[in-house]
């Protein structure tokens, strides 16, 4: 099981909206100042993902929780995320090469490149649209335990010395 720390943003019925904390190995790396990966990560500055999970631990807004996901779910999701766009890129490029006799005046490499990029975009769009339905009802992310609850307010009268 893969685990990450998240913060509960809000509660919606029996679901909790959580925000996974961004972690990067770049922060502990000695050569992050000279690294291209670190520069790209800083340039794009991706937002932390927010997802809904079952609130099985009765967490409340502001709680930090440990969230888990099964390895096989992550592997299948990663496989689909990478393979579908790649297959669409190849399929569109091959289809463009098969259409060569119908477009003799076009530069074939340019047509295949454009078709491949269109296929890549279509593949990414399909993955984005279908990913929610694909994993719905499967073993998705779930709360493992509450790490730290937000401090509760206690009146002075309740304190006993």
Coordinates of C-alpha atoms in Angstrom, one line a residue:
X1 CA 0.0 0.0 0.0
X2 CA 1.2 3.5 -0.9
X3 CA 0.5 6.1 1.7
X4 CA 0.5 9.9 1.6
X5 CA -0.4 12.7 4.1
X6 CA -3.4 14.8 3.3
X7 CA -5.5 17.5 4.9
X8 CA -9.3 17.3 5.2
X9 CA -10.6 20.4 3.5
X10 CA -14.4 19.8 3.9
X11 CA -16.9 17.2 4.8
X12 CA -19.8 16.4 2.3
X13 CA -22.2 13.8 3.8
X14 CA -20.2 10.6 4.3
X15 CA -17.3 11.9 2.1
X16 CA -14.3 14.0 3.0
X17 CA -12.7 16.3 0.5
X18 CA -8.9 16.0 1.1
X19 CA -5.9 17.8 -0.3
X20 CA -2.8 15.7 -0.7
X21 CA 0.3 17.5 0.4
X22 CA 2.8 18.0 -2.3
X23 CA 6.0 16.2 -1.7
X24 CA 9.2 16.4 -3.7
X25 CA 12.5 14.6 -3.4
X26 CA 14.0 17.8 -4.8
X27 CA 13.9 19.5 -1.4
X28 CA 16.4 17.0 0.1
X29 CA 18.6 16.8 -3.0
X30 CA 22.1 18.3 -2.8
X31 CA 22.1 19.4 -6.5
X32 CA 18.6 20.9 -6.8
X33 CA 20.0 24.3 -7.8
X34 CA 21.6 22.8 -11.0
X35 CA 18.9 20.3 -11.8
X36 CA 16.5 20.6 -14.7
X37 CA 13.8 18.6 -13.0
X38 CA 13.8 20.9 -10.0
X39 CA 13.6 23.9 -12.4
X40 CA 10.6 22.4 -14.2
X41 CA 8.8 21.6 -11.0
X42 CA 9.2 25.2 -9.8
X43 CA 8.2 26.6 -13.2
X44 CA 4.9 24.7 -13.5
X45 CA 4.1 24.9 -9.8
X46 CA 1.3 22.2 -9.9
X47 CA -1.6 22.5 -7.5
X48 CA -2.1 19.9 -4.9
X49 CA -4.8 17.5 -5.9
X50 CA -8.1 17.4 -4.1
X51 CA -10.1 14.2 -4.0
X52 CA -13.2 12.8 -2.3
X53 CA -12.7 9.7 -0.1
X54 CA -15.1 7.9 2.3
X55 CA -14.9 9.5 5.7
X56 CA -14.5 6.2 7.5
X57 CA -12.6 7.7 10.4
X58 CA -15.1 10.5 11.1
X59 CA -12.5 13.1 10.4
X60 CA -13.4 16.8 10.5
X61 CA -12.2 19.7 8.4
X62 CA -8.7 20.7 9.3
X63 CA -7.6 17.2 10.3
X64 CA -4.4 15.7 8.8
X65 CA -4.9 12.1 7.8
X66 CA -2.9 9.3 6.3
X67 CA -4.4 8.2 3.0
X68 CA -3.6 4.9 1.3
X69 CA -4.0 3.5 -2.2
X70 CA -3.4 -0.1 -3.3
X71 CA -0.3 -0.6 -5.5
X72 CA -2.3 -2.4 -8.2
X73 CA -4.7 0.5 -8.6
X74 CA -1.8 2.9 -9.0
X75 CA -0.1 0.6 -11.5
X76 CA -3.2 0.2 -13.6
X77 CA -3.9 3.9 -13.5
X78 CA -0.4 4.7 -14.5
X79 CA -0.4 2.2 -17.3
X80 CA -3.6 3.6 -18.8
X81 CA -2.4 7.2 -18.4
X82 CA 0.8 6.5 -20.4
X83 CA -0.4 3.8 -22.8
X84 CA -3.7 5.2 -24.1
X85 CA -2.2 8.6 -25.3
X86 CA 0.8 6.8 -26.8
X87 CA -1.3 4.3 -28.7
X88 CA -3.5 7.1 -30.0
X89 CA -0.5 9.0 -31.2
X90 CA 0.8 6.0 -33.1
X91 CA -2.7 5.2 -34.4
X92 CA -3.2 8.7 -35.8
X93 CA 0.3 8.8 -37.3
X94 CA -0.2 5.4 -39.0
X95 CA -3.6 6.5 -40.3
X96 CA -2.1 9.7 -41.7
X97 CA 0.6 7.6 -43.5
X98 CA -2.2 5.3 -45.0
X99 CA -4.0 8.4 -46.3
X100 CA -0.9 9.4 -48.3
X101 CA -2.3 8.5 -51.7
X102 CA -5.3 10.8 -51.1
X103 CA -3.1 13.8 -50.3
X104 CA -0.1 13.7 -52.7
X105 CA 0.6 17.4 -52.4
X106 CA 1.0 17.5 -48.6
X107 CA 4.4 17.0 -47.0
X108 CA 3.9 13.5 -45.5
X109 CA 6.2 13.8 -42.5
X110 CA 4.4 17.0 -41.5
X111 CA 1.0 15.4 -41.9
X112 CA 2.0 12.4 -39.9
X113 CA 3.5 14.6 -37.1
X114 CA 0.4 16.8 -36.9
X115 CA -1.8 13.7 -36.9
X116 CA 0.3 12.1 -34.2
X117 CA 0.0 15.2 -32.0
X118 CA -3.7 15.3 -32.6
X119 CA -3.8 11.7 -31.6
X120 CA -1.9 12.4 -28.4
X121 CA -4.3 15.2 -27.5
X122 CA -7.3 12.9 -28.2
X123 CA -5.7 10.2 -26.0
X124 CA -5.1 12.6 -23.1
X125 CA -8.7 13.9 -23.4
X126 CA -10.1 10.4 -23.4
X127 CA -8.1 9.4 -20.3
X128 CA -9.2 12.6 -18.6
X129 CA -12.8 12.0 -19.4
X130 CA -12.9 8.3 -18.6
X131 CA -10.6 8.0 -15.6
X132 CA -13.3 8.8 -13.1
X133 CA -15.7 6.1 -14.5
X134 CA -12.9 3.6 -14.9
X135 CA -12.0 3.5 -11.2
X136 CA -15.4 4.2 -9.7
X137 CA -16.3 1.6 -7.1
X138 CA -12.8 0.2 -7.2
X139 CA -10.3 0.2 -4.4
X140 CA -9.5 3.9 -4.5
X141 CA -7.9 6.1 -2.0
X142 CA -9.0 5.5 1.6
X143 CA -8.2 7.0 5.0
X144 CA -5.8 4.9 7.1
X145 CA -5.7 7.0 10.3
X146 CA -5.9 10.5 11.6
X147 CA -2.5 11.9 12.2
X148 CA -3.4 15.1 14.0
X149 CA -6.8 16.7 14.7
X150 CA -7.3 20.4 14.7
X151 CA -7.1 21.8 18.2
X152 CA -10.5 22.0 19.8
X153 CA -11.5 25.1 21.8
X154 CA -11.8 24.6 25.5
X155 CA -13.3 27.2 27.8
X156 CA -11.5 28.4 30.8
X157 CA -14.2 27.0 33.1
X158 CA -13.5 23.5 31.7
X159 CA -9.9 23.5 32.7
X160 CA -9.1 21.9 36.0
X161 CA -5.8 22.5 37.8

